[in-house]
XYZ file of C-alpha atoms in Angstrom:
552
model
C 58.398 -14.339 -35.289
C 58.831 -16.892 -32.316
C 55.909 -16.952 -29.686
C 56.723 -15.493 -26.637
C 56.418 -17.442 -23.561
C 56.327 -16.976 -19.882
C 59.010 -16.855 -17.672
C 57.574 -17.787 -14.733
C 58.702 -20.057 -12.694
C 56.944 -23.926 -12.715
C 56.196 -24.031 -8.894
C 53.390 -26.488 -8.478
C 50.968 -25.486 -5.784
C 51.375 -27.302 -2.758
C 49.768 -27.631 0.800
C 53.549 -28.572 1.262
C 54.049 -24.756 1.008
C 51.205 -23.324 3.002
C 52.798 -25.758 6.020
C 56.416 -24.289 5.186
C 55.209 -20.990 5.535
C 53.038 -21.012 8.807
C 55.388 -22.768 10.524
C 58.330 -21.029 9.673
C 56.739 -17.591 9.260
C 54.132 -17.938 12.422
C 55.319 -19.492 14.703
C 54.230 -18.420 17.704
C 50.466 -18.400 16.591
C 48.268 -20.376 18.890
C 46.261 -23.533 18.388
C 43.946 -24.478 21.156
C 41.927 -27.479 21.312
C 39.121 -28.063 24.055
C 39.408 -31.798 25.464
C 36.691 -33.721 26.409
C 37.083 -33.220 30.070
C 36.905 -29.287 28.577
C 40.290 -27.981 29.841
C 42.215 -26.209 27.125
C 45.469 -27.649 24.963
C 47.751 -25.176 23.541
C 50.293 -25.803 20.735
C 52.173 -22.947 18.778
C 52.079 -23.118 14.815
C 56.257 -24.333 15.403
C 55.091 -27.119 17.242
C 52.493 -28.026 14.836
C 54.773 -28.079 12.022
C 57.265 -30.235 13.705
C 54.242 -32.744 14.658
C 52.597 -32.100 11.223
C 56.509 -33.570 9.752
C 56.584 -36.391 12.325
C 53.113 -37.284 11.207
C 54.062 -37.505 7.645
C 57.482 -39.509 8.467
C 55.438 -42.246 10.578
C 53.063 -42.462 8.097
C 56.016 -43.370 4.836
C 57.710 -45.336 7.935
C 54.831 -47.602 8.236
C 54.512 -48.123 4.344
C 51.913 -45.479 3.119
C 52.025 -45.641 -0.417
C 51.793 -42.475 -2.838
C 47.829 -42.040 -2.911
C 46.816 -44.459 -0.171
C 43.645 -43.117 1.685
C 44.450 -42.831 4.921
C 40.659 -41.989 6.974
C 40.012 -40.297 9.930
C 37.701 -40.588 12.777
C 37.658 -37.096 14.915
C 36.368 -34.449 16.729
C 37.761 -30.888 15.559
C 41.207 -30.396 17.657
C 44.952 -30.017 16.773
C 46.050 -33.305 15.483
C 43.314 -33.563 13.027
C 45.227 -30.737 11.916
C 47.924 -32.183 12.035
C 46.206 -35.044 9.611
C 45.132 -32.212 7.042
C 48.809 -31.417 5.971
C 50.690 -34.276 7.229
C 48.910 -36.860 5.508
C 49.230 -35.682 2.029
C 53.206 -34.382 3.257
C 53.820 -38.476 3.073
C 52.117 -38.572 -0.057
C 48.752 -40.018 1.134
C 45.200 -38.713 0.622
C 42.927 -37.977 3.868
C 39.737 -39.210 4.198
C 37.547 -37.641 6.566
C 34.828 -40.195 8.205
C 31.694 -38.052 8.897
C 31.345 -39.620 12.561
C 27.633 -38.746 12.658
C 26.184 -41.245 10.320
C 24.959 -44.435 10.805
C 28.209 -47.093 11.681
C 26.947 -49.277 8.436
C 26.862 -45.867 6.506
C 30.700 -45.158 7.472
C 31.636 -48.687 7.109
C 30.561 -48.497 3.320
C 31.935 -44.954 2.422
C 35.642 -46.852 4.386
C 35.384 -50.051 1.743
C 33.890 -47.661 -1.353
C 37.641 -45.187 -0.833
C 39.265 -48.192 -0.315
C 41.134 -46.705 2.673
C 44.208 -48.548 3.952
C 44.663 -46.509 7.444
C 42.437 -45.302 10.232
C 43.227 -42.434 12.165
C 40.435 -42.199 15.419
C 39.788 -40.401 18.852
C 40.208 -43.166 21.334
C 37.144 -41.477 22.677
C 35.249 -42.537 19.239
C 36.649 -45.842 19.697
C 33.038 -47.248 20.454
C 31.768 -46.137 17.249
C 34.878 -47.563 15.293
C 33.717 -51.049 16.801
C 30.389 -50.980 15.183
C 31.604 -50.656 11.674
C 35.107 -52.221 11.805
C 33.623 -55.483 10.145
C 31.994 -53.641 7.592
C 35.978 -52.781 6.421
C 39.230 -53.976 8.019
C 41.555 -51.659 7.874
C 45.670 -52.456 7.799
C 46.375 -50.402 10.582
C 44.351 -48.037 13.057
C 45.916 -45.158 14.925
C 44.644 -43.608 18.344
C 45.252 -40.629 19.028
C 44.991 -40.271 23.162
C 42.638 -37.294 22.790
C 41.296 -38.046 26.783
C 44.279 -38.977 27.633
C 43.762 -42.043 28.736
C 46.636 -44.813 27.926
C 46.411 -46.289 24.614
C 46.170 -50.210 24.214
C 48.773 -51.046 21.387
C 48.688 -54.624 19.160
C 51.876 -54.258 18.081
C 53.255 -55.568 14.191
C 51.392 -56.366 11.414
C 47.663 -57.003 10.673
C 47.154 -60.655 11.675
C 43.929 -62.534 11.945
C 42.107 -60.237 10.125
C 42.431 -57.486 13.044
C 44.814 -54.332 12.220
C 47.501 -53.388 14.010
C 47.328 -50.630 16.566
C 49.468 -47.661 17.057
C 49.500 -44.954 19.619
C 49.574 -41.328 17.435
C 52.160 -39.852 19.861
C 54.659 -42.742 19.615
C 54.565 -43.033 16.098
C 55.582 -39.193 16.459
C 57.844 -39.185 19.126
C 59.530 -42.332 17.534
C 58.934 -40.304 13.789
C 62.610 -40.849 11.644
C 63.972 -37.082 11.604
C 65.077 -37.190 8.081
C 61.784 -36.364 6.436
C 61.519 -35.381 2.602
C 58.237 -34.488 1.231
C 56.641 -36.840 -0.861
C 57.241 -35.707 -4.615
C 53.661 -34.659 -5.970
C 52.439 -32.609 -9.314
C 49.563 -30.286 -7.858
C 46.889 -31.970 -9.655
C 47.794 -35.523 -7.235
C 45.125 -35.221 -4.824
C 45.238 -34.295 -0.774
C 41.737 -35.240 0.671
C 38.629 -36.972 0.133
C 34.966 -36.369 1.443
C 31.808 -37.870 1.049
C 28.353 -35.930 0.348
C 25.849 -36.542 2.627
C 23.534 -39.120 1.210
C 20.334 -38.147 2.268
C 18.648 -39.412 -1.119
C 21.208 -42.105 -2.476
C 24.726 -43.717 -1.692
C 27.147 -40.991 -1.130
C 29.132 -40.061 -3.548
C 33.199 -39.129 -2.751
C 35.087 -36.057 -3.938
C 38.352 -35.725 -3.955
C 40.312 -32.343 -3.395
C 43.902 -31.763 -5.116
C 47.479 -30.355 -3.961
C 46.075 -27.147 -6.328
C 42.457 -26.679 -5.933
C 42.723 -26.599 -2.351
C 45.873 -23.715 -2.007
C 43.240 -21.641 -4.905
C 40.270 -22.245 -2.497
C 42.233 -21.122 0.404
C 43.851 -18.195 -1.305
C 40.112 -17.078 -2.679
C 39.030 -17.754 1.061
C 41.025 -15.368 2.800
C 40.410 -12.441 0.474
C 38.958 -9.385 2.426
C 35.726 -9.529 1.008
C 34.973 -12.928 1.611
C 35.837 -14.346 5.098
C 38.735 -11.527 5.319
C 41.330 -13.917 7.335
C 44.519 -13.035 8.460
C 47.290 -13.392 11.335
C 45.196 -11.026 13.842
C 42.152 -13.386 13.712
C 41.034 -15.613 16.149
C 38.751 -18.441 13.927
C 36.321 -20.797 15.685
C 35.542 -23.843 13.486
C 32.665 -24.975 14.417
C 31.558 -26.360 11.265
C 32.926 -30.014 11.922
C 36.360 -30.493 10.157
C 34.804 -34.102 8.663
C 32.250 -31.896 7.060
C 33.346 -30.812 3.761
C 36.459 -30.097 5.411
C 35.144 -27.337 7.675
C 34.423 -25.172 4.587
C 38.472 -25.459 3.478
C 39.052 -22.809 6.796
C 41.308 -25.050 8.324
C 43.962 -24.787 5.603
C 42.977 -20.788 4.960
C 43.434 -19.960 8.582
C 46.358 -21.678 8.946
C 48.111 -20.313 5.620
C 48.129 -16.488 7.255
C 49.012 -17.758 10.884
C 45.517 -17.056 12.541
C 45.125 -18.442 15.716
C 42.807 -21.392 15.562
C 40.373 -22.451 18.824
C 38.579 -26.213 18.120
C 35.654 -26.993 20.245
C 36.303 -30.580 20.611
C 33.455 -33.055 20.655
C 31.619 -29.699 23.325
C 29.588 -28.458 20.259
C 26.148 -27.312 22.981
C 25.313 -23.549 22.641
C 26.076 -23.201 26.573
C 29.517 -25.379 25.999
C 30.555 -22.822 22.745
C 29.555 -19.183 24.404
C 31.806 -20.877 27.831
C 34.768 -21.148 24.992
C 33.961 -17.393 23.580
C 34.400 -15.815 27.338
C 37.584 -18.098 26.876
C 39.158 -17.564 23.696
C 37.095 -14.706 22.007
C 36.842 -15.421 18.611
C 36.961 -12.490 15.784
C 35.788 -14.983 12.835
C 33.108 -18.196 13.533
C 31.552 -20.865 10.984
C 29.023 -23.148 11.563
C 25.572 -24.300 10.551
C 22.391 -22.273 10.924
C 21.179 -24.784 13.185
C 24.254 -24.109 15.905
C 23.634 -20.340 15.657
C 19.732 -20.738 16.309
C 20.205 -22.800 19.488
C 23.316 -20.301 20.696
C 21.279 -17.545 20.217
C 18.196 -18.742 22.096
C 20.652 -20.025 24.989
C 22.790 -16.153 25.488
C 19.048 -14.346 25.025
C 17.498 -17.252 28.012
C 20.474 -16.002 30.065
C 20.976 -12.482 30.146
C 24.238 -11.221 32.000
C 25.948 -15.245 31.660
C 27.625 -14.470 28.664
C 28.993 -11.448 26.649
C 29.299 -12.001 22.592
C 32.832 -11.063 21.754
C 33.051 -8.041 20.144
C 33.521 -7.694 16.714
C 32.510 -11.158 15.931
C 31.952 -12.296 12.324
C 30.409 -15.414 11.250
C 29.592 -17.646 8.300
C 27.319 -19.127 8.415
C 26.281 -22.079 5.748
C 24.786 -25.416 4.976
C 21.114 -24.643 4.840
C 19.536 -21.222 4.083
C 19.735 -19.007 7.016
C 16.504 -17.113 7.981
C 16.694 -13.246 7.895
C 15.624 -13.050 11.731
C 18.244 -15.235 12.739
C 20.564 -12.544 11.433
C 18.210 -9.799 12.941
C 18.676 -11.500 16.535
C 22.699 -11.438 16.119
C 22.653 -8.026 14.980
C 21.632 -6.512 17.948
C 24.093 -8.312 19.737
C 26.787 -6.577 17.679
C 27.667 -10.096 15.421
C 27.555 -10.028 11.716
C 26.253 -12.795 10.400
C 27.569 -13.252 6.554
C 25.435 -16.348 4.713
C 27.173 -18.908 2.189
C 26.503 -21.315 -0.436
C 28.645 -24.049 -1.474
C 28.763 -27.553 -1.622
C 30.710 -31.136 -0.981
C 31.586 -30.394 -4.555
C 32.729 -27.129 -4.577
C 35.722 -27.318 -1.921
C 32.962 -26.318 -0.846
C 32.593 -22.161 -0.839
C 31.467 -20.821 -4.179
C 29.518 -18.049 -2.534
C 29.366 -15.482 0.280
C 28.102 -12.374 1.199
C 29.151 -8.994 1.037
C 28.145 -5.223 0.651
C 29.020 -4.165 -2.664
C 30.364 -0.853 -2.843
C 28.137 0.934 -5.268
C 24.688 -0.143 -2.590
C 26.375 1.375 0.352
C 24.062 4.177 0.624
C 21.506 3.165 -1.553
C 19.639 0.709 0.213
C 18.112 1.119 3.389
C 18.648 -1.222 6.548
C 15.572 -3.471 5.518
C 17.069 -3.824 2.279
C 20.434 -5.008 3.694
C 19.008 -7.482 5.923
C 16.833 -8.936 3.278
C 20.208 -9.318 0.961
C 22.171 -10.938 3.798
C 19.698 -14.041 3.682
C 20.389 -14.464 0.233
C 23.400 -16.896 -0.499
C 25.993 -14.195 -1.582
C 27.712 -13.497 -4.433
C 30.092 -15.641 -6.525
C 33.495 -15.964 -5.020
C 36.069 -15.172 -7.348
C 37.211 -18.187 -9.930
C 33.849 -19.791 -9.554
C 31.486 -19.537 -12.998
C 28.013 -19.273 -11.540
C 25.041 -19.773 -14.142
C 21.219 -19.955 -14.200
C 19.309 -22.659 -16.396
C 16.204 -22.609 -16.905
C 13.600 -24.665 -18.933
C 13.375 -21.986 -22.376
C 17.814 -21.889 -21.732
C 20.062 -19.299 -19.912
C 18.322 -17.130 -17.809
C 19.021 -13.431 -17.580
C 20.677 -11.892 -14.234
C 18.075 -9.760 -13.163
C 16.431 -11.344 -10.063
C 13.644 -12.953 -10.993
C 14.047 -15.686 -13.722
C 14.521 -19.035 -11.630
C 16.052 -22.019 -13.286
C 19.178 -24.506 -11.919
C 22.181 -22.858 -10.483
C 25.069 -24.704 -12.083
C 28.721 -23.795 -11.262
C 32.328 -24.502 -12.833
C 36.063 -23.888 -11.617
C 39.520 -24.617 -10.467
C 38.403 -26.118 -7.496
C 34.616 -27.370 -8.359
C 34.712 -31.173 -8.927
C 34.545 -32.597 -12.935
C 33.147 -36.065 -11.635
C 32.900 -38.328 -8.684
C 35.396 -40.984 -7.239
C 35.082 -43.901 -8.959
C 32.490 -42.768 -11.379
C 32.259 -41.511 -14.635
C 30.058 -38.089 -15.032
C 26.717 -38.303 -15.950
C 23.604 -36.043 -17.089
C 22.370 -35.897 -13.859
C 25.020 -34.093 -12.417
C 27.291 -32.674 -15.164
C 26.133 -30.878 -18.140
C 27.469 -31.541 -21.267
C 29.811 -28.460 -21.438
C 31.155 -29.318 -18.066
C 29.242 -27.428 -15.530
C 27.872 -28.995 -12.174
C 24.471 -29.013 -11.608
C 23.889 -28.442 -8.223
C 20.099 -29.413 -8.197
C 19.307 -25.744 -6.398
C 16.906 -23.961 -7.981
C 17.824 -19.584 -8.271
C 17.709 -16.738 -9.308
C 20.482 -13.704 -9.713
C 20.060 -10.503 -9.596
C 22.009 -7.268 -11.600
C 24.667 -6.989 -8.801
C 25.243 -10.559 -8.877
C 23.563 -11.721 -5.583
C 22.107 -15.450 -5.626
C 18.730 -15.914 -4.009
C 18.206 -19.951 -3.586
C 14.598 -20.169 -3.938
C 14.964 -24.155 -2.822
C 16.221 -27.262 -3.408
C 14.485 -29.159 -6.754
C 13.867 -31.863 -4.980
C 11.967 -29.846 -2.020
C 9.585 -27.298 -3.833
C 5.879 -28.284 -3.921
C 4.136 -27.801 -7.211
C 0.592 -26.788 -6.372
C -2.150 -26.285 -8.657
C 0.838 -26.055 -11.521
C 2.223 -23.091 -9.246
C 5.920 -23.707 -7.586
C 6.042 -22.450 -3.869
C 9.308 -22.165 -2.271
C 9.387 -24.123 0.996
C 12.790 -21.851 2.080
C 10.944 -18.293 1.655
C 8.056 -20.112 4.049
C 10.659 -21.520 6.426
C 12.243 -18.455 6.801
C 9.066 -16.448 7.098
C 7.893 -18.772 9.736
C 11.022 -18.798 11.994
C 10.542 -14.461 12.161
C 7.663 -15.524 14.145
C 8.923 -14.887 17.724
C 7.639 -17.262 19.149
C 9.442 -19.971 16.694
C 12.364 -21.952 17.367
C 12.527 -24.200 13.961
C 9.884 -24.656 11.302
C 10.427 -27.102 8.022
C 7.982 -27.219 5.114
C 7.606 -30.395 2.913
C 5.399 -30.949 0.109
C 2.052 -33.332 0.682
C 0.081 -34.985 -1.481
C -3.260 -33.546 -2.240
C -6.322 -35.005 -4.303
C -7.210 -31.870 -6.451
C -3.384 -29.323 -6.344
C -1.419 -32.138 -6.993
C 0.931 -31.004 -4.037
C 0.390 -28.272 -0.915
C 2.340 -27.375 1.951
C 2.759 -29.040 5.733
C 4.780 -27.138 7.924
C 6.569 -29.077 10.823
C 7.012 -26.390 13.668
C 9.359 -26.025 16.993
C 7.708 -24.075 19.331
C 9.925 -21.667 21.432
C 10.377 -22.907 25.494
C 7.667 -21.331 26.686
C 5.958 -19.718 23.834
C 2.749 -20.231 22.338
C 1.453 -19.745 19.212
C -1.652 -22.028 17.293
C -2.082 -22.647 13.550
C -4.451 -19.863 12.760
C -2.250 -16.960 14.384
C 0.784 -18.799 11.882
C -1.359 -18.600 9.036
C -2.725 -14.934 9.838
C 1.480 -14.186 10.424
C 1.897 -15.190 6.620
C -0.869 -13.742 5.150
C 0.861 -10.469 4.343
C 3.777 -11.713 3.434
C 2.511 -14.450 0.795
C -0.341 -14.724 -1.584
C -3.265 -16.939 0.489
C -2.511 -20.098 -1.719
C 0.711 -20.388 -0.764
C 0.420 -20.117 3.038
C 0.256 -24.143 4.191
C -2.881 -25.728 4.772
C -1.773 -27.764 7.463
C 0.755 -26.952 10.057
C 1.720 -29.218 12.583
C 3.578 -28.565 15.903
C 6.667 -30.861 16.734
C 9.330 -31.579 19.598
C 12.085 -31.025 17.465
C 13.149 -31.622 13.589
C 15.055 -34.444 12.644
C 18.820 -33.152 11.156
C 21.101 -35.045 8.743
C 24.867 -35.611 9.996
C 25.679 -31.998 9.151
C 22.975 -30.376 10.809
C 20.483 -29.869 8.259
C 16.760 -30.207 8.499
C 16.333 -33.962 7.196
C 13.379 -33.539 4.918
C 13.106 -36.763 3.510
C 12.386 -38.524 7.018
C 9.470 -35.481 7.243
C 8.128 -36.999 4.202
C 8.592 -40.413 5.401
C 6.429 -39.396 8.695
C 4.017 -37.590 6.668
C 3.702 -39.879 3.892
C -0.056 -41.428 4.804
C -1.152 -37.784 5.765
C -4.727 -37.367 4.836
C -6.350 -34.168 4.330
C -10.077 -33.606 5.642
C -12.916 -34.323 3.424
């Protein structure tokens, strides 16, 4: 008997198709973008389809080549939207430039992707200058975000300096006879870089299909629940693992999209909300910690919009940051994902079967765990003895596979260290699951402190610190010690105007940990130094701590 075989049709995936469909199907959704002088732009999903096609036709006009890396330079706003399906219309892969690291950093991560085109803010002009000798690019595009003319160098590269283009003459000059670029949905669409806190960054790069599948599993209800009656707030920079893959969600089921611009200050983002009330935000716990301590400083300024939802991801989020929102009327859902996992692989939910059975303690401790797996992601626990059981308390390595979870890194071939041998990332966090499938990160490997052959988790003291209330910020890092090998030093923001010593801290922890894993030492600070996305930067902590010597 002849094997049967489907009869579905061979329709590769396509961003092509999620463009074809807002645009024709949405088209009088909204897209505002805040400019730097902070008035509002407004484009309708038609327009942005017509610009997105422009883009792509100036792009194959000026010579892009099937898989050339075109990079941009930008704050969150329409025409980097524009860049997200237009580039890889003409064929081209986008490169976002994380703007926030150091100009030699970005120079590197231009040569290492090899990109041919720049894309920039003419406001972020300055910054190109500092790295544009580290990597010459052909030709470098300004888009006018201030408004300000733009000064052109018309023709080819000459002298070693790249031509320059303004962004809304190569659209309004765009040929009107624009074909997509032929693609199989494998070809890829975008590229980022992780952050490189402990090594060179290493590039991933995002295909035509395991972007649509993220922003298909995105959308779902029970995940960030998008659809055409949602107003999303990216806050979570679009250069940063591609704003958590919203951009392209959001825009697939014609939600109406606000960008903050370059006006990321907790006073500058609760103006926009009185503005343009959001129903769905994203950001880093960091942004929601300062906006929350601004609207509580200021009572009667601001109102939160009602209904809001956020997601918040990036670094563990501390249960009475979500307590503080809560009474506000703002849910605050907490991810996990990564550079290499598009990057949302969890999220947070209420299963059905707990409604009911767990009290409103209970919830709030499950909502500062990291979720549960989204759906097509493979979510494992190794530990040293093997698999580990899901049942909440054996820790080991969370490791992850998928349709959209990368199998290596650009431009080099997988190794132990990050792949397994059966193909699943290692992530380098170290977990636990429980029975209903919810993933508690207990920390980073590199960041728990071994102490007297014990492992304490410096996230559950983090968090336990910041429910202080008279805590802004608090990171723990591991220090040296002659006889436990390792013990605790906690690096603490005061609140404006609060005060709190070591001893009350310590006394604050007592009951919630066992008295040798409360820190030792705990010093106050002005602030924490933050990576480019936002995250306490750990390593420089250990670098300023590194001669710390404990009293005799």
């Amino acid at each position: 008997m002849p094997a049967i075989k489907s009869t579905m049709m061979p329709a590769p995936l396509s961003l092509n198709r999620l463009l074809e469909h807002a645009g024709r199907l949405f088209p009088q959704s909204q897209i505002v973008s805040r400019l730097p002088d902070k008035s509002l732009r407004r484009h309708s999903y038609g327009e942005w389809h017509r610009r997105t096609r422009a883009l792509a036709s100036a792009l194959k006009k000026l010579g892009l080549r099937k898989g050339d890396r075109v990079a941009t330079l930008c704050w969150n706003h329409h025409a980097h939207l524009e860049c997200y399906f237009g580039i890889p219309a003409a064929g081209g892969v986008m490169h976002t430039l994380n703007l926030r690291l150091a100009p030699d950093d970005i120079g590197w991560i231009a040569g290492h992707a090899r990109d041919r085109f720049l894309i920039v803010d003419d406001i972020l002009l300055p910054l190109y200058q500092k790295f544009a000798a580290h990597h010459r690019f052909e030709r470098v595009i300004v888009f006018p975000f201030s408004g300000a003319p733009v000064q052109v160098r018309a023709g080819e590269p000459h002298d070693g300096e790249p031509a320059i283009d303004d962004y809304e003459q190569l659209l309004a000059q765009a040929p009107a006879d624009f074909d997509y670029a032929e693609h199989d949905e494998n070809d890829p669409v975008a590229m980022c870089y992780t952050s490189g806190t402990t090594g060179r960054p290493k590039g991933v790069v995002y295909s035509h299909r395991s972007t649509v599948l993220h922003s298909l599993m995105a959308a779902l209800p029970d995940y960030v629940a998008l659809s055409a009656r949602d107003t999303v707030l990216p806050v979570t920079p679009m250069f940063h693992a591609n704003s958590w893959g919203i951009p392209y969600a959001a825009s697939m089921v014609g939600a109406k999209l606000v960008f903050p611009g370059p006006h990321l200050h907790p006073e500058d983002l609760l103006d926009l909300m009185q503005l343009e009330p959001p129903t769905a935000a994203l950001g880093v716990p960091t942004i929601w910690l300062a906006l929350i301590q601004a609207f509580e400083a200021n009572p009667g300024r601001w109102k939160m919009p009602a209904g809001l939802r956020t997601m918040v991801g990036g670094a563990a989020v501390p249960e009475s940051l979500i307590r503080q929102f809560a009474k506000h009327g703002v849910s605050v859902d907490q991810g996990w994902g990564m550079t290499e996992t598009s990057p949302m692989a969890s999220l947070f939910f209420e299963k059905p079967e707990l409604v009911g059975e767990l009290s409103e303690e209970q919830w709030f401790a499950r909502k500062a765990m990291a979720g549960v797996p989204v759906p097509l992601v493979e979510t494992r626990i190794m530990g040293d003895d093997g698999l580990c059981e899901w049942n909440g308390n054996d820790v080991g390595e969370l490791q992850v596979r998928g349709p959209f979870i990368t199998g290596s890194y650009h431009d080099e071939a997988p190794s132990a260290s990050n792949f397994t041998d059966d193909g699943w990332l290692r992530t380098g966090d170290v977990a636990a699951i429980d029975e209903h499938g919810y993933i508690r990160i207990a920390d980073r490997t590199k960041d728990l402190i071994k102490s007297g052959g014990e492992w304490i988790s410096s996230v559950d003291l983090e968090n336990a610190i910041m429910a202080h209330p008279a805590v802004a910020e608090a990171a723990v890092i591991a220090v040296a010690h002659p006889k436990w090998t390792e013990r605790p030093l906690a690096c603490v923001v005061r609140k404006p105007g609060a005060s709190v010593d070591a001893d009350e801290l310590r006394k604050f922890l007592g009951g919630r940990f066992a008295s040798w894993q409360v820190p030792d030492a705990i010093e106050f600070v002005d602030e924490i130094p933050r990576t480019s996305t936002g995250k306490f930067w750990k390593v420089k902590l250990r670098q300023r701590y590194a001669d710390w010597r404990w009293p005799e």
